[in-house]
Short mmCIF file of C-alpha atoms in Angstrom, two decimals:
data_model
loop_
_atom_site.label_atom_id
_atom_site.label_comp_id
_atom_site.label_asym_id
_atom_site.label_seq_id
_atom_site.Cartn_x
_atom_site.Cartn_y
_atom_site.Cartn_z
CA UNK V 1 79.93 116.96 106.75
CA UNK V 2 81.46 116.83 103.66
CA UNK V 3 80.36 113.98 101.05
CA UNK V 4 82.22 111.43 99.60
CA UNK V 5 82.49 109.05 96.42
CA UNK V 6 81.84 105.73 97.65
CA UNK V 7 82.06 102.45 95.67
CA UNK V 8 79.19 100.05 97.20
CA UNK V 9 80.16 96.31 96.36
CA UNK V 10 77.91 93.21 97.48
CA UNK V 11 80.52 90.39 97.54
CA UNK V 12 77.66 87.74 97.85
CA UNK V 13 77.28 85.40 94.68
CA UNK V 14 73.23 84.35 95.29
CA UNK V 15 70.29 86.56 94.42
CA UNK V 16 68.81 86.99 98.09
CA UNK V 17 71.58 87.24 101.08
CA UNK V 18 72.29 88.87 104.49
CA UNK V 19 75.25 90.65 102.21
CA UNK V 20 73.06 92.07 100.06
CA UNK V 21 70.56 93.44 102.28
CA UNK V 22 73.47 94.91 104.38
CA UNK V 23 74.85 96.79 101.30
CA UNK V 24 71.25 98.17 99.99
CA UNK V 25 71.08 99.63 103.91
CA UNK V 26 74.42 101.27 103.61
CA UNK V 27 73.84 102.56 100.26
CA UNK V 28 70.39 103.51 100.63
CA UNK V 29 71.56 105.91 103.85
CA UNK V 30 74.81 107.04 102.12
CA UNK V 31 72.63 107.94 99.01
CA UNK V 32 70.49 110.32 101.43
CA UNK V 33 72.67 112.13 103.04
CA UNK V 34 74.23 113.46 99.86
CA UNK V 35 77.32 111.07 99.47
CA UNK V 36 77.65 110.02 95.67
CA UNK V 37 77.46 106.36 95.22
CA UNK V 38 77.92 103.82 92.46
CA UNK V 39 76.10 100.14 93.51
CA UNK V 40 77.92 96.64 92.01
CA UNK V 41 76.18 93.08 93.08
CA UNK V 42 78.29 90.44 92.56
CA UNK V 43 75.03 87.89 91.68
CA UNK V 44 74.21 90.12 88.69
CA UNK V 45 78.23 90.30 87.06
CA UNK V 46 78.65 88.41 84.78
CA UNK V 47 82.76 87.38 83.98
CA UNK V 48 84.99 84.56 83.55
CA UNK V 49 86.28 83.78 87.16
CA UNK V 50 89.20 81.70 85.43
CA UNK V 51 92.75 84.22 84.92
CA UNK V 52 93.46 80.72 82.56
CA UNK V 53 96.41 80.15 80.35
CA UNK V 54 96.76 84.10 80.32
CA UNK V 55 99.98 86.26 82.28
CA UNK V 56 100.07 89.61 83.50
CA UNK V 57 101.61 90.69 80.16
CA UNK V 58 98.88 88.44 78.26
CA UNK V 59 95.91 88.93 80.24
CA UNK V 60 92.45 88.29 79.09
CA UNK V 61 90.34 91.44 78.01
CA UNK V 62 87.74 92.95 81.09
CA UNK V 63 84.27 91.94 80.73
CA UNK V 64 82.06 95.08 80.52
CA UNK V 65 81.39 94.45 84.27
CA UNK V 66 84.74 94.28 85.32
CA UNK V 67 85.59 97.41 83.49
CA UNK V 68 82.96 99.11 84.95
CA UNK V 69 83.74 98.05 88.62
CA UNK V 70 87.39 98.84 88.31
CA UNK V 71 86.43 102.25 86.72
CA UNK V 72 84.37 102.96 89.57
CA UNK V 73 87.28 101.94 92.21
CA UNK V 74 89.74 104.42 90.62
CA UNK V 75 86.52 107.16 90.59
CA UNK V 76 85.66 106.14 94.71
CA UNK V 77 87.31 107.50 97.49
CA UNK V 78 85.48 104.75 99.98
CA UNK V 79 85.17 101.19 98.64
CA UNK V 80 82.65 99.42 101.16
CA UNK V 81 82.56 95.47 100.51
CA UNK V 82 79.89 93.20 101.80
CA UNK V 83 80.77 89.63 102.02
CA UNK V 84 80.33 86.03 103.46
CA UNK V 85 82.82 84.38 105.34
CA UNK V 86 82.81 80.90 103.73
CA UNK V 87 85.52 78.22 104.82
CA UNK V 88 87.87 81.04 106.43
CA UNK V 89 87.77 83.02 102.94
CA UNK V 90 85.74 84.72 100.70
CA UNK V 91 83.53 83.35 98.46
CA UNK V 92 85.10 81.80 94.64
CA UNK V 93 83.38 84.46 92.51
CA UNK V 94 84.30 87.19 94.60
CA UNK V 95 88.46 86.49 94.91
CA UNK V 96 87.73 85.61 91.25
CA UNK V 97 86.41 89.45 90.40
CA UNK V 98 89.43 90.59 92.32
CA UNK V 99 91.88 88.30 90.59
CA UNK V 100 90.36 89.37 87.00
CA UNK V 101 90.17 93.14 87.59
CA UNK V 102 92.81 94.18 89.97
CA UNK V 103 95.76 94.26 86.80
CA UNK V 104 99.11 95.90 86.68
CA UNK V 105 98.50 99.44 85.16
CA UNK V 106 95.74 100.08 86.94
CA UNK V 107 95.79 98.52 90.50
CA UNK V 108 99.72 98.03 90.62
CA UNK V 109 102.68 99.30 88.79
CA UNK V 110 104.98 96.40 88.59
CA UNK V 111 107.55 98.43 86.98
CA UNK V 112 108.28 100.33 90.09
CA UNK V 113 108.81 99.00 93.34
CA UNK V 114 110.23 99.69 96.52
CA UNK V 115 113.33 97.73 98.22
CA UNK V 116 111.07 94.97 99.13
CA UNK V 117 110.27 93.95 95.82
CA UNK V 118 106.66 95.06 95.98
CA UNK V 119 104.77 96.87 93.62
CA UNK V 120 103.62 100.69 93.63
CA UNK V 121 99.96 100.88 94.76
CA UNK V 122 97.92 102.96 92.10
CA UNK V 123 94.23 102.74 94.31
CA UNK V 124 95.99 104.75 97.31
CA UNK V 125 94.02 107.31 99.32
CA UNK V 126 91.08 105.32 99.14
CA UNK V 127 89.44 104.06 102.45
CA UNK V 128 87.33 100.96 102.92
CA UNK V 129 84.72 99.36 105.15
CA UNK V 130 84.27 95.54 104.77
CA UNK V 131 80.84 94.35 106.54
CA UNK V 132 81.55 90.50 106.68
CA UNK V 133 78.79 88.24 108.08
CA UNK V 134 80.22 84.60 109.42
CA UNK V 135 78.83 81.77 111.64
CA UNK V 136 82.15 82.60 114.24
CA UNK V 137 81.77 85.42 116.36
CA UNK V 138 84.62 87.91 115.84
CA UNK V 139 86.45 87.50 118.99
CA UNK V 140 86.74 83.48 118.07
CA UNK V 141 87.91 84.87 114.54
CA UNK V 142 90.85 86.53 116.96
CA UNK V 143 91.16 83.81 119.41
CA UNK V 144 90.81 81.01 116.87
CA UNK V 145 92.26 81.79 113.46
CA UNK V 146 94.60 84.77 114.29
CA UNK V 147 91.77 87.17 112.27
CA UNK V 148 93.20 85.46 108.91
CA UNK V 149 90.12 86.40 106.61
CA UNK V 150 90.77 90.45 108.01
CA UNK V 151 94.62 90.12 106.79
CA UNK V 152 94.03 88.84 103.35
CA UNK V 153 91.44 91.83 102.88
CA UNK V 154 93.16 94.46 104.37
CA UNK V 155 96.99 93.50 104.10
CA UNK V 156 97.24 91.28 100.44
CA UNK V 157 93.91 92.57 98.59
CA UNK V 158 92.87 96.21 99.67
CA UNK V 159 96.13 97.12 101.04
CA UNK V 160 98.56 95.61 98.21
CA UNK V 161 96.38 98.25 95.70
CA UNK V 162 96.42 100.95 98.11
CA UNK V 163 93.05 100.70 99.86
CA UNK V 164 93.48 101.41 103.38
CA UNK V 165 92.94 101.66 106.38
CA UNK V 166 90.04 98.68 106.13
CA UNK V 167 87.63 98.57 108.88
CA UNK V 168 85.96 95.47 109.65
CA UNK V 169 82.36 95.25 110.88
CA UNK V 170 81.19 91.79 111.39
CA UNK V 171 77.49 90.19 111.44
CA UNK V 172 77.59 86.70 113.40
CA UNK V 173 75.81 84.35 113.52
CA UNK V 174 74.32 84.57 110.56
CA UNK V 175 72.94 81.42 109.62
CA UNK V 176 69.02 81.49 110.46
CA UNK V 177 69.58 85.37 111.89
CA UNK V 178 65.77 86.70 111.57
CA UNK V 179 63.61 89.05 113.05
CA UNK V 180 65.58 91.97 115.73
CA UNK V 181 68.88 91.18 115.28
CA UNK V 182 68.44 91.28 111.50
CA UNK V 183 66.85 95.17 111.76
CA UNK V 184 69.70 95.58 114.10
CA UNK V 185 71.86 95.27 111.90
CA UNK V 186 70.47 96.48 109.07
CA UNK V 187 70.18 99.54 110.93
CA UNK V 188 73.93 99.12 111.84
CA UNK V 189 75.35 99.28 108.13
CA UNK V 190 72.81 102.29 107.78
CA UNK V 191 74.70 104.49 110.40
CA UNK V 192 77.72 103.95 108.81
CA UNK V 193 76.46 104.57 105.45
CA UNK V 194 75.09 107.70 106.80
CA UNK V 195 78.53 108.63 107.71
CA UNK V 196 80.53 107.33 105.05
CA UNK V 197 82.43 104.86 107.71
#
């Protein structure tokens, strides 16, 4: 098996989370069977969430996190986000990192785009993995809200930059999971870290 370059994100803003634990296990397996991998958790980045007054031609200067994130998504090959599904989105500080550090120039090239309008990706032949634990089961995600959380990831976010195909694994129901199912999981995001998937 060949190894890859893989981008590990936890997209959880508190200290101690179900995300986080998920992303240390995929990591932590990817890491030992040889793939290269560079670790970012959300809780411990410290930015301004706020794009503000500024424009895409007047944008604010990257926070040494943010530079070093973005630096390590042009050096990945697989970008694997771990994230809550709060209110039918992600959380605040997490669309805020992605607001702040995916920029024209180095995400998108604004100055060339195709006959839709939209921009050039500059991320493309990257893959991602996106393990998303939420309170609704992912067949009511389907049934109920037409998978809306898995477009904006994979379509307007990952996708717009290039990142794609996304694969979704999700963890439900979280709140108060403990004991079996918890290891079960944990175990779960550790098989595909194994594999790079």
């Amino acid at each position: 098996m060949s190894t890859r370059k893989i981008i590990v994100l936890n997209g959880h803003p508190g200290q101690m989370s179900l995300s986080k634990s998920l992303s240390e296990a995929y990591a932590g397996a990817a890491r030992e069977s040889g793939h290269q991998v560079r670790y970012h958790d959300l809780s411990q980045m410290r930015f301004d969430m706020d794009y503000g007054e500024g424009g895409y031609k007047n944008t604010k200067p990257l926070e040494p996190e943010l530079e070093a994130f973005l630096a390590d998504l042009e050096w990945a090959e697989h970008v694997v986000l771990a994230t809550p599904l709060w209110w039918g989105a992600i959380p605040a500080k997490l669309k805020g990192l992605f607001d702040r550090a995916l920029l024209p120039g180095r995400a998108f090239d604004s100055r060339n785009t195709n006959f839709l309008g939209l921009p050039a990706p500059l991320l493309k032949g990257r893959t991602a993995r996106v393990l998303m634990t939420s309170d609704t089961p992912a067949m009511l995600l389907g049934l109920f809200y037409s998978n809306a959380i898995k477009k904006v990831l994979a379509r307007q976010i990952l996708g717009f930059v290039g990142i794609k195909p996304a694969r979704f694994s999700t963890f439900a129901p979280a709140t108060g999971a403990e004991g079996d199912r918890v290891r079960k999981w944990l175990r779960k995001a550790a098989q595909m870290g194994a594999k790079a998937a």
